[in-house]
CSV table of C-alpha atoms in Angstrom, one decimal:
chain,number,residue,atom,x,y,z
A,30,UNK,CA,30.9,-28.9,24.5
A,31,UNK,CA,27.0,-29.7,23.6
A,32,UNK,CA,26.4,-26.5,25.3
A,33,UNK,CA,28.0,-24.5,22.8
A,34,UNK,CA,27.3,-26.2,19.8
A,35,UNK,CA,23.3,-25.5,21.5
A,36,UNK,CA,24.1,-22.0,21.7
A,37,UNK,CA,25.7,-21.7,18.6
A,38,UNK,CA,22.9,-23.5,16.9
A,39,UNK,CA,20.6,-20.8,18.6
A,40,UNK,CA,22.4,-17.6,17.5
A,41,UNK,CA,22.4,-19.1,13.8
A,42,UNK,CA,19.2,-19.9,13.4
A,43,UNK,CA,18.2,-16.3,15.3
A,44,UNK,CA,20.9,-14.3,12.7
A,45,UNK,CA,19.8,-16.6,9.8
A,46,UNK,CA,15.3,-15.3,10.4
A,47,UNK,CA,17.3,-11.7,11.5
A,48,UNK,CA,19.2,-11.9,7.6
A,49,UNK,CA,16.1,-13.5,5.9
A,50,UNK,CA,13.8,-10.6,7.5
A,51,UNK,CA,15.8,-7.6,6.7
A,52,UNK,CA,15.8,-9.3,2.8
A,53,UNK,CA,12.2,-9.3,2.3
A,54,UNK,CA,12.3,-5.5,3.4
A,55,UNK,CA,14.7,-4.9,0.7
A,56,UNK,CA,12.8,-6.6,-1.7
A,57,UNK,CA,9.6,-4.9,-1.1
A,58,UNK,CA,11.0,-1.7,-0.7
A,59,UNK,CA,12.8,-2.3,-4.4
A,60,UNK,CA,9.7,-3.3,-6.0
A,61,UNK,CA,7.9,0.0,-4.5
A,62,UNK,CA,10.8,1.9,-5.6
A,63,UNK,CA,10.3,0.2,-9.2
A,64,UNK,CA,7.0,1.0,-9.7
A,65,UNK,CA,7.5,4.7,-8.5
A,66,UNK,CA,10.3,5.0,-11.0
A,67,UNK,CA,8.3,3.9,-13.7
A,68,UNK,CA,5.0,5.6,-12.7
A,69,UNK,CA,7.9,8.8,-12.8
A,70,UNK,CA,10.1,8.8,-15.1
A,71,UNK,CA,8.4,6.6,-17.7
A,72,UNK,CA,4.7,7.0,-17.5
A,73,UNK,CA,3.3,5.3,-20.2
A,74,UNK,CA,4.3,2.0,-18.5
A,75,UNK,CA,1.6,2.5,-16.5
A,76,UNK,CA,-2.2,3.8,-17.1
A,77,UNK,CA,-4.1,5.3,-14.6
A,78,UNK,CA,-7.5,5.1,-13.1
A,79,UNK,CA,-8.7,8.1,-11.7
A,80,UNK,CA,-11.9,8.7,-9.0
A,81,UNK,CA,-12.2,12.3,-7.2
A,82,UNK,CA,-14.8,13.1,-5.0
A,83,UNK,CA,-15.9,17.0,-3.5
A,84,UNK,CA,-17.9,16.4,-0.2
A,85,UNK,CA,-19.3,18.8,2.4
A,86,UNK,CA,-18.5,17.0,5.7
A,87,UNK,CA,-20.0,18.2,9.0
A,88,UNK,CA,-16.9,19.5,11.3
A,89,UNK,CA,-14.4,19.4,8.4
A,90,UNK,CA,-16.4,21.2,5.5
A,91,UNK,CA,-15.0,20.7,1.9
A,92,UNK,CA,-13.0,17.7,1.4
A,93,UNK,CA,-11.7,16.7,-1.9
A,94,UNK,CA,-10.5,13.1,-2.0
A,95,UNK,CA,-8.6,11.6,-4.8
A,96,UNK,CA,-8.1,7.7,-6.0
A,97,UNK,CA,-5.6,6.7,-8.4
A,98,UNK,CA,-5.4,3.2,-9.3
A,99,UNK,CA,-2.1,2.9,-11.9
A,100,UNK,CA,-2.1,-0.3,-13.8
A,101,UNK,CA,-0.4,-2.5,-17.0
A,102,UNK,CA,-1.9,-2.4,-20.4
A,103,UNK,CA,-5.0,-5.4,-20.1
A,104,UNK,CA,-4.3,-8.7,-21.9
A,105,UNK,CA,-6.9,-9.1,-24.3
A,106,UNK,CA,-9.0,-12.1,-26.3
A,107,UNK,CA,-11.1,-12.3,-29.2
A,108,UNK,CA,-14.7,-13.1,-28.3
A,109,UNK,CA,-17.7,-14.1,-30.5
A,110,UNK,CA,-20.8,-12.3,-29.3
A,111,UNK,CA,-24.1,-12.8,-31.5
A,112,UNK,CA,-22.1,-13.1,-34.6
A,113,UNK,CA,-19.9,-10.2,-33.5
A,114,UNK,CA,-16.1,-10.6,-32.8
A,115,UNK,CA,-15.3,-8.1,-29.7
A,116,UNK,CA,-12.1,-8.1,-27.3
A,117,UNK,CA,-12.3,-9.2,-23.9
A,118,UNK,CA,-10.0,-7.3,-21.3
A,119,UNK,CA,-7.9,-9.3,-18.7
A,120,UNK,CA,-7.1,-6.7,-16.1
A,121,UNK,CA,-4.1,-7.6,-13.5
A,122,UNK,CA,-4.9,-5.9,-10.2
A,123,UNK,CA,-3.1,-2.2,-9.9
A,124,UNK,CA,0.8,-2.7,-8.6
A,125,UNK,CA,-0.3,1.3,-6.7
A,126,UNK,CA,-3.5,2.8,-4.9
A,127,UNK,CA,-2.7,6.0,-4.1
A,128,UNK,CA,-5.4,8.0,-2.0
A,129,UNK,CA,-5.4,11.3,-1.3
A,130,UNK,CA,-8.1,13.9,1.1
A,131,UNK,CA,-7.5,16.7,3.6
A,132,UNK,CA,-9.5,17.2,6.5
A,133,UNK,CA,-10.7,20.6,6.7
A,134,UNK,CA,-7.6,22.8,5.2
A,135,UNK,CA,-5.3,22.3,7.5
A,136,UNK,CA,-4.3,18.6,7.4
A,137,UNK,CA,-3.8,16.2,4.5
A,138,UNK,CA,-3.5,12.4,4.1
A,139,UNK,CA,-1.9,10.4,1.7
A,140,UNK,CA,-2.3,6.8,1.5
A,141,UNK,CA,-0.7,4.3,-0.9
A,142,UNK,CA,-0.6,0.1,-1.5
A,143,UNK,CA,1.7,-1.3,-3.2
A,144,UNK,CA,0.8,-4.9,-4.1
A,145,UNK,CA,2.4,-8.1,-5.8
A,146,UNK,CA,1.6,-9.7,-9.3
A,147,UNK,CA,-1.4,-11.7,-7.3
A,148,UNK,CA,-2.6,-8.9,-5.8
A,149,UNK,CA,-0.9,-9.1,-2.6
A,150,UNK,CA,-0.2,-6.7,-0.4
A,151,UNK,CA,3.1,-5.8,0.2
A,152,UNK,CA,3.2,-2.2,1.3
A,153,UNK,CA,1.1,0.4,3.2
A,154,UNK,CA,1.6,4.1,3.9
A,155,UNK,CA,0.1,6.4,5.3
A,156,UNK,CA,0.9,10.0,5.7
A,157,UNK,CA,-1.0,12.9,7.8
A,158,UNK,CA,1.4,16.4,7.6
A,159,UNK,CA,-0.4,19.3,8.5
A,160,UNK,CA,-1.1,22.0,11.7
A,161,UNK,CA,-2.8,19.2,14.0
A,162,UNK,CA,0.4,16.6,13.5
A,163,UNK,CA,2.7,15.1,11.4
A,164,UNK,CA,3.5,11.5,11.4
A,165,UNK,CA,4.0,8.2,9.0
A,166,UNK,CA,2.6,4.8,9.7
A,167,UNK,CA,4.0,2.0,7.4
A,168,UNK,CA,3.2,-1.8,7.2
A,169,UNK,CA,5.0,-4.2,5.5
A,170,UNK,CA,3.3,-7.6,4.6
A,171,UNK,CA,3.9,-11.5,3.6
A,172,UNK,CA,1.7,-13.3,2.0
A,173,UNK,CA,-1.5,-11.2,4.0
A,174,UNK,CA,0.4,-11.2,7.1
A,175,UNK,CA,2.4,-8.1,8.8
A,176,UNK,CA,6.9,-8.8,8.8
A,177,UNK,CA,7.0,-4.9,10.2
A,178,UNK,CA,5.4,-2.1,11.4
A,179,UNK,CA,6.5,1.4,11.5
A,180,UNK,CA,5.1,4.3,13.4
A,181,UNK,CA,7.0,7.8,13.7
A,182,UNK,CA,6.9,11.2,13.9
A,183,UNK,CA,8.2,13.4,11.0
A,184,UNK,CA,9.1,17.2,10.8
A,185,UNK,CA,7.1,19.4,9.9
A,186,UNK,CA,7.1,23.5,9.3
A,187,UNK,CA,5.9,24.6,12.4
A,188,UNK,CA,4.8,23.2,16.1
A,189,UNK,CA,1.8,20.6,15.9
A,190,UNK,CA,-1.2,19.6,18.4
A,191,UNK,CA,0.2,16.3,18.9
A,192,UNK,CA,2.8,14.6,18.1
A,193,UNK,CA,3.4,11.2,16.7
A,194,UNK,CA,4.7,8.3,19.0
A,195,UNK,CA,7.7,6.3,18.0
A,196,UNK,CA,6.5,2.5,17.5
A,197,UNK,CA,8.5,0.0,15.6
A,198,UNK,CA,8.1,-4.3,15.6
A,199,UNK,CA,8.9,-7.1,13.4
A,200,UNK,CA,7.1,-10.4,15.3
A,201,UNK,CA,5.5,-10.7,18.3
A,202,UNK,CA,2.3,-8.6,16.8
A,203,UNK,CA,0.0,-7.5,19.6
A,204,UNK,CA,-3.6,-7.8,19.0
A,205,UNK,CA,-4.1,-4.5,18.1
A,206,UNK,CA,-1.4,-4.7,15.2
A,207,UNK,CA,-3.0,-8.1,13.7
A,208,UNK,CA,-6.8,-5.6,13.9
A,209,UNK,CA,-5.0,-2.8,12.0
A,210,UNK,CA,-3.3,-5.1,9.7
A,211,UNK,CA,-6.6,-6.9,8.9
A,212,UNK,CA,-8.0,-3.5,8.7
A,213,UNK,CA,-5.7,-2.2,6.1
A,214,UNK,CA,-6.1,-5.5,3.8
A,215,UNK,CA,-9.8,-5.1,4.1
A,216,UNK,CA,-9.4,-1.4,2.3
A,217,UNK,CA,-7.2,-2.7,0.0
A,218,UNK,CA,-9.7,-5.4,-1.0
A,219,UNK,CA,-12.5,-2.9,-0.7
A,220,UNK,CA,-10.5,-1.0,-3.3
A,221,UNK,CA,-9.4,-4.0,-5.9
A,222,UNK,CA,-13.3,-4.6,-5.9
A,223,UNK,CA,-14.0,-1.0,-7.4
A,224,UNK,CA,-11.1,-1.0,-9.6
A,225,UNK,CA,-12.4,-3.9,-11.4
A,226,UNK,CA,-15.8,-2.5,-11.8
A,227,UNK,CA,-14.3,0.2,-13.3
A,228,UNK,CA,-13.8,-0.6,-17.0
A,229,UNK,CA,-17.7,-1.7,-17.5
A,230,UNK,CA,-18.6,1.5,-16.2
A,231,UNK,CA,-16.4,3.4,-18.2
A,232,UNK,CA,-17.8,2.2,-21.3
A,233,UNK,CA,-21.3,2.6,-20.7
A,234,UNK,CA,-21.9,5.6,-22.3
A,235,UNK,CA,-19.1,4.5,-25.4
């Protein structure tokens, strides 16, 4: 009789983290969905920050990288400044990063965060399509630490060099996923930092 109930208990308690696991995917992939919608279909919802570089890279040669940071209207406040009333701009950190290169001209990457209201990191992707493979790597995070990772080859218009490995987990991250993980916050942080740099620079010459 206690044996049951045990095992009952057990299978509960594993369905119950299974259910609650598969609802925070659902959630973060309708907030991403949200925020593509409205970056979409209803632009002015969003602004948009907008960096591109053109480098000459040994072994790749011209690479043009893009970096879009789309973002709500700033709050602002009245300020006094030597007798002078100005507005002070709150910024909230970008809901998407979206990065874009190619190496050489035969394979590009795309690259996108999705983040919380706090700045969180909910969602990363990354895409390579091109002649040397084709594949998608995605990471989904709570509270700065990974709930699934992703990895899988995708098709492509013709044959590739190498193709992607299938690799999918939810707990029981290896070492190397909790690096990668860290890795990927660290960029996203990297990025946050420039963004909000970005508005004194853009008035300097205003």
């Amino acid at each position: 009789m206690y044996k049951k109930i045990f095992i009952t208990a057990i299978f509960l308690i594993v369905f119950s983290s299974a259910y609650s696991q598969d609802n925070r995917i659902e959630s973060i992939n309708r907030q991403c969905e949200e925020i593509n919608k409205n970056i979409e279909e209803n632009y002015g919802f969003y602004l948009m920050h907008q960096l591109i570089f053109q480098s000459n890279v040994r072994a790749i040669g011209i690479q043009n990288t893009s970096i879009k940071f789309f973002y709500t209207q700033p709050l602002d406040s009245l300020i006094e400044n030597n007798g002078n009333t100005e507005f002070l701009y709150i910024y909230k950190p970008p809901p998407k990063i979206k990065v874009e290169y190619n190496i050489a001209a035969s394979q590009n990457i795309t690259v996108e965060y999705y983040l919380d209201k706090e700045g969180n990191l909910i969602y990363y992707s990354y895409l390579t399509t091109g002649l040397y493979t084709n594949g998608k790597e995605q990471y989904y995070f709570n509270n700065n630490i990974p709930i699934m990772i992703k990895i899988e080859a995708i098709e492509g218009e013709s044959e590739v060099l190498e193709k992607y490995r299938f690799y999918e987990k939810e707990t029981d991250f290896n070492e190397n996923d909790l690096e990668n993980a860290n890795k990927i916050i660290g960029k996203k942080n990297a990025y946050i930092d420039l963004f909000s740099k970005m508005p004194a620079i853009e008035k300097i010459d205003k």
